[in-house]
Tab-separated table of C-alpha atoms in Angstrom:
chain	number	residue	atom	x	y	z
A	10	MET	CA	19.002	-3.417	-10.920
A	11	ALA	CA	16.998	-0.464	-9.671
A	12	ARG	CA	13.443	-1.349	-8.736
A	13	CYS	CA	10.085	0.295	-9.247
A	14	SER	CA	8.110	1.020	-6.122
A	15	THR	CA	4.489	-0.056	-5.962
A	16	GLY	CA	3.742	3.202	-4.150
A	17	THR	CA	4.908	5.580	-6.858
A	18	THR	CA	2.598	7.810	-8.829
A	19	THR	CA	1.260	6.135	-11.952
A	20	GLY	CA	3.702	6.492	-14.817
A	21	SER	CA	6.605	7.770	-12.710
A	22	CYS	CA	8.544	4.524	-12.640
A	23	LEU	CA	9.564	3.238	-16.054
A	24	GLY	CA	11.093	6.446	-17.413
A	25	PRO	CA	13.600	6.904	-14.564
A	26	LEU	CA	14.220	3.158	-14.426
A	27	LEU	CA	15.139	3.018	-18.112
A	28	ALA	CA	17.269	6.142	-17.771
A	29	ASN	CA	19.140	4.499	-14.887
A	30	GLU	CA	19.831	1.580	-17.214
A	31	ASP	CA	21.521	3.966	-19.687
A	32	TYR	CA	18.659	4.292	-22.145
A	33	CYS	CA	17.850	7.650	-23.669
A	34	VAL	CA	14.214	8.042	-22.717
A	35	PHE	CA	11.708	10.309	-24.435
A	36	ALA	CA	7.966	10.578	-23.830
A	37	LEU	CA	5.260	12.542	-25.560
A	38	THR	CA	1.738	13.684	-24.840
A	39	TYR	CA	-0.080	12.557	-27.958
A	40	GLY	CA	-3.654	13.054	-29.023
A	41	ASN	CA	-4.223	16.216	-26.974
A	42	HIS	CA	-6.244	19.250	-27.994
A	43	ALA	CA	-3.394	21.747	-28.122
A	44	ASP	CA	-5.737	24.682	-28.774
A	45	LEU	CA	-7.438	24.302	-25.402
A	46	PRO	CA	-6.211	26.252	-22.366
A	47	TRP	CA	-3.945	24.502	-19.892
A	48	PRO	CA	-4.466	22.106	-18.125
A	49	LEU	CA	-7.042	20.787	-20.609
A	50	SER	CA	-4.434	20.961	-23.359
A	51	SER	CA	-2.266	18.488	-21.437
A	52	VAL	CA	-4.831	15.683	-21.553
A	53	GLY	CA	-3.681	13.156	-24.131
A	54	GLY	CA	-5.180	10.193	-25.921
A	55	LEU	CA	-8.254	12.064	-27.176
A	56	LEU	CA	-7.711	12.596	-30.897
A	57	PRO	CA	-8.459	9.808	-33.393
A	58	MET	CA	-5.632	7.325	-33.110
A	59	GLU	CA	-4.523	7.764	-36.721
A	60	ASP	CA	-3.852	11.434	-35.871
A	61	SER	CA	-1.938	10.436	-32.750
A	62	ALA	CA	0.038	7.921	-34.812
A	63	GLN	CA	1.147	10.750	-37.105
A	64	GLN	CA	2.302	12.676	-34.041
A	65	LEU	CA	4.229	9.594	-32.904
A	66	SER	CA	5.824	9.272	-36.336
A	67	GLU	CA	7.118	12.834	-36.210
A	68	PHE	CA	8.267	12.366	-32.617
A	69	VAL	CA	10.227	9.203	-33.437
A	70	ASP	CA	12.009	11.019	-36.253
A	71	GLU	CA	12.991	13.730	-33.768
A	72	VAL	CA	14.295	11.111	-31.323
A	73	LEU	CA	16.350	9.394	-34.007
A	74	ALA	CA	17.830	12.719	-35.095
A	75	ALA	CA	18.634	13.707	-31.501
A	76	THR	CA	20.277	10.406	-30.531
A	77	GLY	CA	21.829	9.190	-33.762
A	78	ALA	CA	20.156	5.821	-33.246
A	79	GLU	CA	18.964	3.780	-36.200
A	80	LYS	CA	15.858	2.484	-34.440
A	81	VAL	CA	13.830	3.082	-31.292
A	82	ASP	CA	12.129	0.805	-28.800
A	83	LEU	CA	8.521	1.591	-27.973
A	84	VAL	CA	7.160	1.038	-24.473
A	85	GLY	CA	3.447	1.711	-24.260
A	86	HIS	CA	0.556	1.338	-21.840
A	87	SER	CA	-3.174	1.013	-22.556
A	88	GLN	CA	-3.980	3.130	-25.650
A	89	GLY	CA	-0.217	3.502	-25.939
A	90	THR	CA	-0.104	-0.176	-26.926
A	91	LEU	CA	-2.759	0.177	-29.593
A	92	MET	CA	-2.209	3.520	-31.305
A	93	PRO	CA	1.402	2.704	-32.356
A	94	VAL	CA	0.084	-0.259	-34.363
A	95	TRP	CA	-1.104	2.297	-36.914
A	96	TYR	CA	2.302	3.956	-36.967
A	97	VAL	CA	4.146	0.669	-37.440
A	98	LYS	CA	1.763	-0.776	-40.022
A	99	PHE	CA	0.814	2.261	-42.096
A	100	LEU	CA	3.337	5.061	-41.483
A	101	GLY	CA	6.660	3.315	-41.957
A	102	GLY	CA	7.316	2.593	-38.302
A	103	ASN	CA	8.250	-0.994	-39.128
A	104	GLU	CA	11.598	0.325	-40.412
A	105	LYS	CA	12.244	2.458	-37.320
A	106	VAL	CA	11.075	0.296	-34.399
A	107	ASP	CA	13.098	-2.548	-32.930
A	108	ASP	CA	11.253	-3.670	-29.775
A	109	TYR	CA	7.558	-2.975	-29.202
A	110	ILE	CA	6.686	-3.566	-25.547
A	111	SER	CA	3.092	-3.337	-24.395
A	112	LEU	CA	1.744	-3.078	-20.851
A	113	GLY	CA	-1.967	-3.860	-20.711
A	114	PRO	CA	-2.205	-4.354	-24.493
A	115	VAL	CA	-5.583	-4.063	-26.183
A	116	TYR	CA	-5.097	-5.256	-29.779
A	117	GLU	CA	-8.585	-6.725	-30.070
A	118	GLY	CA	-10.311	-3.819	-28.372
A	119	SER	CA	-11.969	-3.774	-24.982
A	120	HIS	CA	-15.385	-4.917	-23.785
A	121	ALA	CA	-15.152	-2.852	-20.582
A	122	PHE	CA	-18.260	-1.435	-18.921
A	123	LEU	CA	-20.545	-2.989	-21.592
A	124	LEU	CA	-19.560	-0.111	-23.903
A	125	ALA	CA	-18.605	-2.422	-26.751
A	126	ALA	CA	-21.965	-4.192	-26.463
A	127	SER	CA	-23.730	-0.837	-26.499
A	128	PHE	CA	-21.951	0.200	-29.678
A	129	GLU	CA	-22.754	-3.176	-31.234
A	130	LEU	CA	-26.399	-2.406	-30.526
A	131	PHE	CA	-25.972	1.026	-32.135
A	132	GLU	CA	-24.502	-0.742	-35.169
A	133	HIS	CA	-27.420	-3.181	-35.279
A	134	VAL	CA	-29.910	-0.320	-35.456
A	135	GLY	CA	-27.768	1.584	-37.943
A	136	VAL	CA	-26.638	4.526	-35.822
A	137	ARG	CA	-23.167	3.461	-34.668
A	138	GLN	CA	-21.351	5.832	-36.995
A	139	ASP	CA	-23.606	8.692	-35.919
A	140	VAL	CA	-22.821	7.986	-32.251
A	141	GLU	CA	-19.092	7.729	-32.976
A	142	ASN	CA	-19.240	11.033	-34.839
A	143	LEU	CA	-20.956	12.611	-31.844
A	144	VAL	CA	-18.306	11.316	-29.428
A	145	HIS	CA	-15.645	12.620	-31.802
A	146	PHE	CA	-17.374	16.003	-31.931
A	147	LEU	CA	-17.439	16.090	-28.129
A	148	GLY	CA	-13.656	15.773	-28.120
A	149	CYS	CA	-12.685	12.100	-27.909
A	150	GLY	CA	-12.190	10.583	-31.318
A	151	ALA	CA	-10.162	7.711	-29.837
A	152	CYS	CA	-12.827	6.642	-27.321
A	153	PRO	CA	-15.019	4.554	-29.640
A	154	GLN	CA	-11.991	3.339	-31.594
A	155	VAL	CA	-10.586	1.340	-28.669
A	156	LEU	CA	-13.784	-0.671	-28.261
A	157	ALA	CA	-14.018	-4.209	-29.564
A	158	GLY	CA	-15.835	-4.272	-32.881
A	159	SER	CA	-14.929	-0.734	-33.965
A	160	ASP	CA	-13.957	-0.016	-37.560
A	161	TRP	CA	-10.500	0.949	-36.313
A	162	ILE	CA	-10.028	-2.434	-34.640
A	163	HIS	CA	-11.298	-4.199	-37.755
A	164	THR	CA	-8.815	-2.272	-39.904
A	165	ILE	CA	-5.741	-3.243	-37.891
A	166	GLN	CA	-6.957	-6.827	-37.543
A	167	GLU	CA	-7.315	-7.128	-41.307
A	168	ALA	CA	-3.904	-5.554	-41.884
A	169	GLY	CA	-2.282	-7.724	-39.196
A	170	VAL	CA	-1.328	-6.255	-35.863
A	171	TYR	CA	2.323	-7.273	-36.082
A	172	ALA	CA	5.081	-6.249	-38.480
A	173	ASP	CA	7.657	-8.938	-39.285
A	174	GLU	CA	10.587	-6.589	-38.680
A	175	VAL	CA	9.576	-5.762	-35.097
A	176	THR	CA	9.916	-7.817	-31.900
A	177	TYR	CA	6.848	-7.711	-29.652
A	178	THR	CA	6.438	-8.299	-25.917
A	179	ASN	CA	2.931	-8.222	-24.449
A	180	ILE	CA	2.691	-7.947	-20.651
A	181	MET	CA	-0.762	-8.607	-19.178
A	182	THR	CA	-2.416	-8.961	-15.783
A	183	ARG	CA	-5.367	-11.171	-14.948
A	184	TYR	CA	-6.691	-8.440	-12.659
A	185	GLU	CA	-7.622	-6.107	-15.506
A	186	GLU	CA	-10.704	-3.964	-15.179
A	187	ILE	CA	-10.189	-1.799	-18.288
A	188	VAL	CA	-8.885	-4.169	-20.979
A	189	LEU	CA	-11.515	-6.906	-20.976
A	190	PRO	CA	-10.862	-9.655	-21.534
A	191	TYR	CA	-7.262	-9.301	-20.368
A	192	THR	CA	-6.248	-11.599	-23.248
A	193	SER	CA	-7.144	-8.869	-25.757
A	194	GLY	CA	-3.415	-8.245	-26.095
A	195	HIS	CA	-2.412	-11.907	-26.390
A	196	ARG	CA	-1.373	-12.679	-29.971
A	197	GLU	CA	0.845	-15.545	-31.005
A	198	ALA	CA	3.596	-15.037	-33.566
A	199	PRO	CA	7.245	-16.093	-34.005
A	200	ASN	CA	8.329	-12.528	-33.192
A	201	ALA	CA	6.052	-12.109	-30.142
A	202	THR	CA	6.276	-13.062	-26.466
A	203	ASN	CA	3.112	-13.069	-24.368
A	204	ILE	CA	3.483	-12.698	-20.601
A	205	VAL	CA	0.731	-12.959	-18.005
A	206	LEU	CA	2.305	-11.643	-14.819
A	207	GLN	CA	0.496	-14.069	-12.547
A	208	ASP	CA	1.920	-17.043	-14.474
A	209	HIS	CA	5.302	-15.974	-13.084
A	210	CYS	CA	4.399	-14.087	-9.904
A	211	ALA	CA	1.273	-15.428	-8.224
A	212	ASN	CA	1.656	-12.777	-5.509
A	213	ASP	CA	1.134	-9.940	-7.989
A	214	PHE	CA	-2.397	-8.489	-7.883
A	215	VAL	CA	-1.735	-5.429	-10.036
A	216	GLU	CA	-4.526	-4.038	-12.227
A	217	HIS	CA	-4.596	-1.889	-15.343
A	218	ALA	CA	-3.363	1.502	-14.186
A	219	GLY	CA	-0.861	0.086	-11.702
A	220	ILE	CA	0.973	-2.106	-14.182
A	221	VAL	CA	3.151	0.810	-15.283
A	222	ASN	CA	4.654	0.919	-11.773
A	223	ASP	CA	4.684	-2.813	-11.160
A	224	PRO	CA	8.225	-3.990	-10.281
A	225	ASN	CA	7.611	-7.419	-11.770
A	226	ALA	CA	6.343	-5.939	-15.030
A	227	ALA	CA	9.359	-3.630	-15.063
A	228	TRP	CA	11.639	-6.660	-14.891
A	229	PHE	CA	10.019	-8.068	-18.027
A	230	VAL	CA	10.365	-4.702	-19.790
A	231	LEU	CA	14.097	-4.618	-19.086
A	232	ASP	CA	14.508	-8.252	-20.082
A	233	ALA	CA	12.690	-7.618	-23.363
A	234	LEU	CA	14.901	-4.641	-24.191
A	235	ASP	CA	18.119	-6.494	-23.365
A	236	PRO	CA	17.563	-10.214	-22.735
A	237	GLY	CA	19.533	-11.534	-19.794
A	238	SER	CA	20.445	-8.096	-18.465
A	239	ALA	CA	17.752	-7.918	-15.795
A	240	GLY	CA	19.177	-10.723	-13.652
A	241	LEU	CA	16.886	-13.172	-11.885
A	242	LEU	CA	13.228	-12.368	-11.461
A	243	GLU	CA	12.492	-11.937	-7.770
A	244	CYS	CA	8.739	-11.656	-7.558
A	245	VAL	CA	7.593	-8.746	-5.427
A	246	PHE	CA	4.228	-8.866	-3.681
A	247	VAL	CA	1.961	-6.258	-5.241
A	248	PRO	CA	-1.296	-5.791	-3.321
A	249	PRO	CA	-4.602	-4.973	-4.975
A	250	ILE	CA	-5.228	-1.258	-4.970
A	251	LEU	CA	-7.720	0.185	-2.527
A	252	GLY	CA	-11.207	-0.373	-3.850
A	253	TRP	CA	-10.172	-2.798	-6.599
A	254	SER	CA	-12.931	-5.170	-7.630
A	255	PRO	CA	-13.122	-7.874	-10.298
A	256	ASP	CA	-16.507	-6.398	-11.191
A	257	PRO	CA	-15.832	-4.523	-14.477
A	258	THR	CA	-18.428	-1.900	-13.558
A	259	ILE	CA	-16.234	-0.784	-10.627
A	260	SER	CA	-12.955	0.639	-11.778
A	261	ASN	CA	-10.218	3.187	-11.391
A	262	PRO	CA	-9.200	5.712	-14.055
A	263	ALA	CA	-6.944	4.399	-16.788
A	264	VAL	CA	-3.857	6.273	-17.871
A	265	ASP	CA	-2.654	6.136	-21.455
A	266	GLU	CA	1.049	6.514	-21.849
A	267	ALA	CA	3.684	5.922	-24.474
A	268	ALA	CA	7.421	6.246	-24.267
A	269	VAL	CA	10.263	5.961	-26.712
A	270	ALA	CA	13.645	4.673	-25.629
A	271	SER	CA	16.783	4.453	-27.702
A	272	ARG	CA	20.481	3.925	-27.254
A	273	PRO	CA	22.723	6.149	-29.391
A	274	GLY	CA	24.237	4.102	-32.162
A	275	ALA	CA	21.932	1.166	-31.445
């Protein structure tokens, strides 16, 4: 099995790795402001997540048409684990998605940087919606949605995060500094597997952004897509990144990514 390198640029590992394993791999930049000049127009994850979910829905249909596959597998990171919940639950994705694999999942929202607490205070004084509208107006409709306690989080919690037809794999790291607590993506269900990397590889100190290049996480992605095909897990030492701190006020930029993989005729 080809391996990811812990030194690769964030997000450059899983696509080539899946392609080398004979998957047809497609990725999209969702939630970007396409009317802005480049490179601003290439920044994704900004639109309200229900808008991004509609983009994902159209993209999946294009992938299915291009490959002839009946279903796709979703592999997402950060917001890319959360936004597709809307697609699967409300836009018919439950009939088109087989495996739903999340790296750094955030189903219950994040408490990072005391932002969630701040918005709870705004709610207490009756101005939360006004603040969210302002953030939306400034260009990031998704930003307040990913916080614990947001209306968006409440909506998917009430609807149920999982769809019965889909198989879920949630891959988490204890060294999170963006998704807090790191168990935000841990949800039990008969069709879900929850994996904390350090329960299997104690020598893995990967954090939020680095998990997309983590060779141990990649093994679990491949095993989820095709159980037994990844061989034996040989834990690779992954050092903490330069400047990493368990203090949630000291962090590195997060990267939101989503990918769609399918095998023709699958």
